[in-house]
Coordinates of C-alpha atoms and ligand atoms in Angstrom, one line a residue:
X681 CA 8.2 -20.5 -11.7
X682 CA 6.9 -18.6 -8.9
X683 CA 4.4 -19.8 -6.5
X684 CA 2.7 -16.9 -4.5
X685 CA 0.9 -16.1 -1.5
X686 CA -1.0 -13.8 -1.0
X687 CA -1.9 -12.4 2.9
X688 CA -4.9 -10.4 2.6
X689 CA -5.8 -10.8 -1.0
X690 CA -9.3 -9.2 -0.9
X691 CA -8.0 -5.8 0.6
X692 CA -7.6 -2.7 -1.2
X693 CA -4.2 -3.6 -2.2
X694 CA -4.2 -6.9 -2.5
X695 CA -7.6 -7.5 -4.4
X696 CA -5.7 -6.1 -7.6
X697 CA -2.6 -7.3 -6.7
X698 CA -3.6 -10.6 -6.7
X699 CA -5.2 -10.3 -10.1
X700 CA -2.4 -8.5 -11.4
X701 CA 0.0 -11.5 -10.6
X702 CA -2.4 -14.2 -11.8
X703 CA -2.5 -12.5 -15.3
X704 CA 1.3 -12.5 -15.1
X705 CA 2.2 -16.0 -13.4
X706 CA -0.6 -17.9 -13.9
X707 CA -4.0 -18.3 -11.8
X708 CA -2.9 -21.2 -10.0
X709 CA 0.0 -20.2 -8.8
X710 CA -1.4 -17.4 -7.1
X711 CA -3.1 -18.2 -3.9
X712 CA -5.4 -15.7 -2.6
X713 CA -5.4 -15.7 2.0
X714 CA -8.1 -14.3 2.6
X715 CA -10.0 -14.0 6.3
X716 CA -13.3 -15.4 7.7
X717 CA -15.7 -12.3 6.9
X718 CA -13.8 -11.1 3.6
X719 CA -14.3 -13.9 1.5
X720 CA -13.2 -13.9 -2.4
X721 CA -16.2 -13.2 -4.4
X722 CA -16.4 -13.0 -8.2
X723 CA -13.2 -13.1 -10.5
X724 CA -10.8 -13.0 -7.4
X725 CA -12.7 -16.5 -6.5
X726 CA -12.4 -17.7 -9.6
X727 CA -9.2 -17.1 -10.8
X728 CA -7.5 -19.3 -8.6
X729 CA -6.8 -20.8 -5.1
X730 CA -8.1 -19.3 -2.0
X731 CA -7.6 -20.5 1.7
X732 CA -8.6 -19.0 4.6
X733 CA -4.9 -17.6 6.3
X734 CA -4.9 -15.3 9.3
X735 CA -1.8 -13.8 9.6
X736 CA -1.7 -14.1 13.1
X737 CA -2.1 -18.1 12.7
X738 CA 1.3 -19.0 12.0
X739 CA 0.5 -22.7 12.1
X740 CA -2.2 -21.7 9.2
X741 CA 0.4 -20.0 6.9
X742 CA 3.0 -22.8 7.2
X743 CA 0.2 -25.1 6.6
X744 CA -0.6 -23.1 2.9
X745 CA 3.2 -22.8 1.8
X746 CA 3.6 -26.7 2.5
X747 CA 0.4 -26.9 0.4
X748 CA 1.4 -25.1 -2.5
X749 CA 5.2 -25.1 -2.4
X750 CA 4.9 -21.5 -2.0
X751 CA 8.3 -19.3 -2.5
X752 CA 7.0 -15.5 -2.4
X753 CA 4.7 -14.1 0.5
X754 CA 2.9 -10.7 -0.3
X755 CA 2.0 -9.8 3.6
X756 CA -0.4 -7.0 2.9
X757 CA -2.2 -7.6 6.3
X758 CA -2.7 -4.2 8.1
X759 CA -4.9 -1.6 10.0
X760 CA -4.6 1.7 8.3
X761 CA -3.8 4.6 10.4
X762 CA -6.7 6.0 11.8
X763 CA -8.3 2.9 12.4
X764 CA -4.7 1.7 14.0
X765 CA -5.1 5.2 16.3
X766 CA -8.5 3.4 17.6
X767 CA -7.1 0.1 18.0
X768 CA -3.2 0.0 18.7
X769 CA -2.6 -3.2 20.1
X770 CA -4.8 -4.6 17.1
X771 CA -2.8 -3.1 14.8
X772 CA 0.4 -4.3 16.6
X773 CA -1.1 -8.0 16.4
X774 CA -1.7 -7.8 12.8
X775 CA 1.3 -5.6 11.7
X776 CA 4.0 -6.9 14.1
X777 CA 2.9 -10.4 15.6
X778 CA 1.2 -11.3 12.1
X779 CA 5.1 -10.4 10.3
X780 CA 7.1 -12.4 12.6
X781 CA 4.6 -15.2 11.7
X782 CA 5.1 -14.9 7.8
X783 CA 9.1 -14.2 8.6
X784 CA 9.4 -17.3 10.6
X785 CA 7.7 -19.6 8.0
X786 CA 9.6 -17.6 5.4
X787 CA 12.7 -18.7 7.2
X788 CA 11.5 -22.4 7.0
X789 CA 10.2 -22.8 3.9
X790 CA 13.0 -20.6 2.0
X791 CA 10.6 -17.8 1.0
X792 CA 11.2 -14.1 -0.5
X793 CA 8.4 -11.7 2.0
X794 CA 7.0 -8.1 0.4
X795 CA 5.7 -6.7 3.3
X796 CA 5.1 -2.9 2.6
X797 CA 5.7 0.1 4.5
X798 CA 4.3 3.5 4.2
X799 CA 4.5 7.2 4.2
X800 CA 3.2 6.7 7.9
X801 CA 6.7 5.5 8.5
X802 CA 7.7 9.1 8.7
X803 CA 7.3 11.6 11.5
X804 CA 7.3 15.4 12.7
X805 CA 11.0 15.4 12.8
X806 CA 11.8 13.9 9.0
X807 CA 12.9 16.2 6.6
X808 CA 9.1 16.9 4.6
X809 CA 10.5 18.1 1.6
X810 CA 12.2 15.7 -0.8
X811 CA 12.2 12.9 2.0
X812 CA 15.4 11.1 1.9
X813 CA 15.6 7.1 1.9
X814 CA 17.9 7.1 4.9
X815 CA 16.7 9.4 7.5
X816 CA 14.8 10.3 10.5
X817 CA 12.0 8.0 11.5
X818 CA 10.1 9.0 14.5
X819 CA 6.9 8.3 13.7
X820 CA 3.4 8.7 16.4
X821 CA 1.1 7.0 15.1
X822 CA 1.1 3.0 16.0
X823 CA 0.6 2.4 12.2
X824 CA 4.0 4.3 12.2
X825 CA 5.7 2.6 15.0
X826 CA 4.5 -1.2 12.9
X827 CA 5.5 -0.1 9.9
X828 CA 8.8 1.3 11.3
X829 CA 9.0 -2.0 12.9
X830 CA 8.3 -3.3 9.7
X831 CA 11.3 -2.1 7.8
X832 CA 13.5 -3.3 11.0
X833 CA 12.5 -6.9 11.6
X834 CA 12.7 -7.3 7.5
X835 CA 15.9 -6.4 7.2
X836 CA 16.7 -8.3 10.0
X837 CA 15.7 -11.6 9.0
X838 CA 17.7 -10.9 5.5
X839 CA 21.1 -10.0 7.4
X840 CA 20.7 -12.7 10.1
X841 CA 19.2 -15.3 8.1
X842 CA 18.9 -14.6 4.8
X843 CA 15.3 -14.1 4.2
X844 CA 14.8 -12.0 1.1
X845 CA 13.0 -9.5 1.8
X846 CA 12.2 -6.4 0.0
X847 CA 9.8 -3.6 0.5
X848 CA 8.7 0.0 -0.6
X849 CA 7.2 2.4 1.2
X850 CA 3.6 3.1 -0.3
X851 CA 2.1 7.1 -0.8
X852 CA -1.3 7.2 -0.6
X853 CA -2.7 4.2 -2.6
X854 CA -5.7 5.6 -5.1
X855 CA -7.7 3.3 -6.9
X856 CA -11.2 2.7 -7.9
X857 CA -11.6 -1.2 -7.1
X858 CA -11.4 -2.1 -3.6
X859 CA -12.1 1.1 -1.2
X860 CA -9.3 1.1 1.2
X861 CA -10.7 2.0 5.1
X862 CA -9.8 3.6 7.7
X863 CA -6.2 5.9 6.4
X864 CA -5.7 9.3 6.3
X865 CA -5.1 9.7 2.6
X866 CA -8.7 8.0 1.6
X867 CA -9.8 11.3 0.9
X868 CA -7.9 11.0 -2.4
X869 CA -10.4 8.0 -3.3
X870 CA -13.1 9.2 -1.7
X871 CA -13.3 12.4 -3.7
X872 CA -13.8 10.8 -7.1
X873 CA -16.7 9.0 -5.9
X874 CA -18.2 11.9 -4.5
X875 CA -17.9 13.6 -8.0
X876 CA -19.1 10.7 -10.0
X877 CA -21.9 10.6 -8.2
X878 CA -22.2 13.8 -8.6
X879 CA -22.3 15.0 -4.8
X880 CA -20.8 17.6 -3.1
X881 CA -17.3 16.8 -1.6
X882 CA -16.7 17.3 2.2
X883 CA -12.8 17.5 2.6
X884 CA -11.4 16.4 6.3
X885 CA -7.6 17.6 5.0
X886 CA -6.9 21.3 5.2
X887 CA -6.2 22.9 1.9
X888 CA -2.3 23.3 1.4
X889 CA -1.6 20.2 3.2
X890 CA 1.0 17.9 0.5
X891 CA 1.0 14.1 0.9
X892 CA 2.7 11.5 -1.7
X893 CA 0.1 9.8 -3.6
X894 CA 0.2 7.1 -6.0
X895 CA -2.3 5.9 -9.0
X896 CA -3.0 1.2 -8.1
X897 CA -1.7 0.4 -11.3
X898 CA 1.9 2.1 -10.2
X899 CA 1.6 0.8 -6.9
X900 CA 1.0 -2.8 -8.2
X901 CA 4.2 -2.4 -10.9
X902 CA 6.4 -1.6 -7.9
X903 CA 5.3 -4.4 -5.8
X904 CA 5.9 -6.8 -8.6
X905 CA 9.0 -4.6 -9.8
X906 CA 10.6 -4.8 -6.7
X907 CA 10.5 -8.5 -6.0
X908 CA 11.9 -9.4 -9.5
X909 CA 14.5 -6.9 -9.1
X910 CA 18.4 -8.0 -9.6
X911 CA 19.4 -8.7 -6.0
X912 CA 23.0 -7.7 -6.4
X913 CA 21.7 -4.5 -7.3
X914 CA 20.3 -3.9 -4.1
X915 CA 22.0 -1.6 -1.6
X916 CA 18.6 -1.0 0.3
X917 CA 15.5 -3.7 0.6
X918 CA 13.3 -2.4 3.5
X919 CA 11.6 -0.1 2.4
X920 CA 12.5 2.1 -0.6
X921 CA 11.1 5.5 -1.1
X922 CA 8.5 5.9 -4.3
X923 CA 7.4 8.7 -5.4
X924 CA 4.9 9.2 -7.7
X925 CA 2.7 12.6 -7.7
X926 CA 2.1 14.5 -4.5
X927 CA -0.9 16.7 -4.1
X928 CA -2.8 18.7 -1.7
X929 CA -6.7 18.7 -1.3
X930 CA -7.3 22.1 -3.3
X931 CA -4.8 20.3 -6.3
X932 CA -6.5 17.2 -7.2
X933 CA -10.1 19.2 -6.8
X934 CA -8.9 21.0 -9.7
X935 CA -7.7 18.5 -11.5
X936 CA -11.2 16.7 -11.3
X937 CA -13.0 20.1 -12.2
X938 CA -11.3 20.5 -15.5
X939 CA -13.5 17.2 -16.4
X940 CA -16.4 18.1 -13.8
X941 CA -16.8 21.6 -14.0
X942 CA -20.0 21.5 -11.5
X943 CA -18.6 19.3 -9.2
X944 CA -18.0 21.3 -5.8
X945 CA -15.7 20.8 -2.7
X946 CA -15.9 22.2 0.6
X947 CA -13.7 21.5 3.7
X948 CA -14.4 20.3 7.2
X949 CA -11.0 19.5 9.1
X950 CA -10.9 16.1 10.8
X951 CA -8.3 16.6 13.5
X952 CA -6.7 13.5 14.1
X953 CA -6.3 13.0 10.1
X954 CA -4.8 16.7 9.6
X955 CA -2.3 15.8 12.8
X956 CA -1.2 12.9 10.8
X957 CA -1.2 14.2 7.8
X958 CA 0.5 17.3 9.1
X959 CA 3.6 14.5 10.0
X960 CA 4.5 12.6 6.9
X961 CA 6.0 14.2 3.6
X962 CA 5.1 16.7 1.1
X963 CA 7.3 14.2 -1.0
X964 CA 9.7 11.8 -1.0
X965 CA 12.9 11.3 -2.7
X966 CA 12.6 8.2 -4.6
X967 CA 16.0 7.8 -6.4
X968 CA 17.4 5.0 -4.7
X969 CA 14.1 3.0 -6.1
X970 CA 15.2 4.5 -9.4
X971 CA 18.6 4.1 -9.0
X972 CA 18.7 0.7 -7.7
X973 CA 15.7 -1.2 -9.7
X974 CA 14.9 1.4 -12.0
X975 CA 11.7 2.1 -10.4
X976 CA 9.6 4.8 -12.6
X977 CA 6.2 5.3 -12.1
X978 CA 3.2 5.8 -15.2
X979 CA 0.4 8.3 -13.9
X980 CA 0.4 11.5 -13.1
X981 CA -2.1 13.3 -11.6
X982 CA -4.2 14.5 -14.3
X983 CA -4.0 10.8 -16.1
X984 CA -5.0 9.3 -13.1
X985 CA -8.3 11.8 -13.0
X986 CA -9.0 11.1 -16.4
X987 CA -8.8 7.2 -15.7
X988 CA -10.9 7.2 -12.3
X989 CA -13.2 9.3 -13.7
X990 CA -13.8 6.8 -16.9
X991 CA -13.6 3.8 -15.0
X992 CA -15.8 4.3 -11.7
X993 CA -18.9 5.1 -13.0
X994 CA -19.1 1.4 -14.3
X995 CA -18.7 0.5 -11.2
X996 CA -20.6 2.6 -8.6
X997 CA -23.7 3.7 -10.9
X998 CA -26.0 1.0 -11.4
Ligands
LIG1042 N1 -2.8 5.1 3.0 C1 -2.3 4.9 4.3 C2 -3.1 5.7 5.3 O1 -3.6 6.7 5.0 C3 -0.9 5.4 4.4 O2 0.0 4.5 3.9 O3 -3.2 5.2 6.5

């Protein structure tokens, strides 16, 4: 039976990922971490556990995985990029400091760590098109250079001590739950609000511009896909290319038109989002994931339009 922890269960990520595994293993075994000033509220409250665990307080996250004989960490702690560009050494305490925390107590206590990395783990001088899992990594964004860290410090803790670790490396994450903050790719969310509310869209990304994308309830089936996988199957752990559906702005504007035929989009370039975005992949080359844990995602892009667009209105019109 697993027992699970959570680090940063009432993010974007991990506010449906910590639902997601309660429905599967149980409410109590699931322990939402959560930090002062983003308390649990509602269903994620109720559900099961919560305790306040900073994931730069390594003495706090021993202290929960003594408490509830935990055996699997999900370390979703992170700044997103362009929030990371405004406050590196933040996002070095959170991403790097806060994972050698979760990896020490993971050594202690014998448990397996998820800690994701990204699309931002790429840079200007990876290969764009069809992104390979084993390639250039010269990222220049600090979120980059943490979650390139990331990927290193994982793996080492599973060859020098055995930590199981295992990891993929997100696309943009798209849901219409928790509003992630702060990345380059939240125009990809922030769009469907915008047309639900029927508002014009203002688009920071230049038109043309690819990035990897991926629908929650994918994302969530590869986080839990992934740490259930057959170990001896495993040639890579941290972090594994998925791919799902790759997009640029002008792409998914269509896609929401065929169901919104008024809904309009225009474009005002952010320049530090374009430059990042301009550095990651078009698309990635997943087939190790599918290869080695038979990774396959659900949505496409025109089934994940279809759901936002029937499931956010319940939740942002009152
Ligand atoms: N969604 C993240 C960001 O845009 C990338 O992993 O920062």
């Amino acid at each position: 039976m697993k027992k699970i922890l959570i680090i940063g269960a009432t993010g974007q990520i991990g506010s449906e990922l910590t639902m997601t595994l309660r429905s599967i293993y149980g409410g109590q075994n699931v322990v939402a971490g959560y930090i002062i000033g983003a308390e649990p509220k509602g269903e994620l409250l109720e559900s099961g556990p919560a305790e306040v665990c900073d994931v730069t307080d390594a003495p706090a996250i021993s202290e929960v995985v003594k408490k509830y004989g935990i055996d699997t960490i999900y370390n979703l702690a992170a700044l997103l990029s362009v929030v990371a560009e405004g406050k590196p050494k933040l996002a070095w305490k959170i991403g790097i400091d806060g994972l050698w925390n979760v990896l020490e107590v993971a050594r202690e206590n014998g448990c397996a760590v998820f800690t994701p990395s990204s699309i931002g783990s790429f840079g200007p001088s990876t290969p764009h098109v069809m992104t390979p899992q084993d390639t250039i990594q010269r990222p220049r964004t600090m979120y980059g250079v943490t979650k390139v860290t990331t990927e290193l410090l994982s793996d080492y803790y599973f060859l020098k001590y055995g930590v199981d670790t295992r990891a993929v490396r997100f696309p943009g994450v798209i849901s219409n739950v928790t509003p992630p903050g702060g990345g380059t790719t939240d125009y990809a969310v922030d769009i469907y609000y915008y047309a639900v509310r029927g508002e014009k869209f203002t688009c920071p990304i230049k038109e043309g511009t690819l990035m990897d994308m991926i629908y929650m309830p994918d994302a969530l089936k590869a986080a839990i896909d992934i740490m259930e996988a057959d170990p001896s199957r495993l040639i890579h752990r941290n972090a594994f290319n998925i791919a799902s559906m790759s997009f640029a702005p002008e792409t998914i504007y269509a896609s929401i038109k065929k169901y919104k035929p008024d809904f309009e989009m225009v474009y005002d370039v952010d320049p530090l989002k374009q430059s990042i975005a301009d550095s990651w992949p078009d698309c990635m080359d997943d087939s190790c994931a599918r290869n080695e844990w038979d990774w396959k995602p659900v949505y496409d892009l025109d089934g994940m339009t279809r759901d936002m667009l029937e499931k956010l209105p319940a939740r942002i019109l009152k």
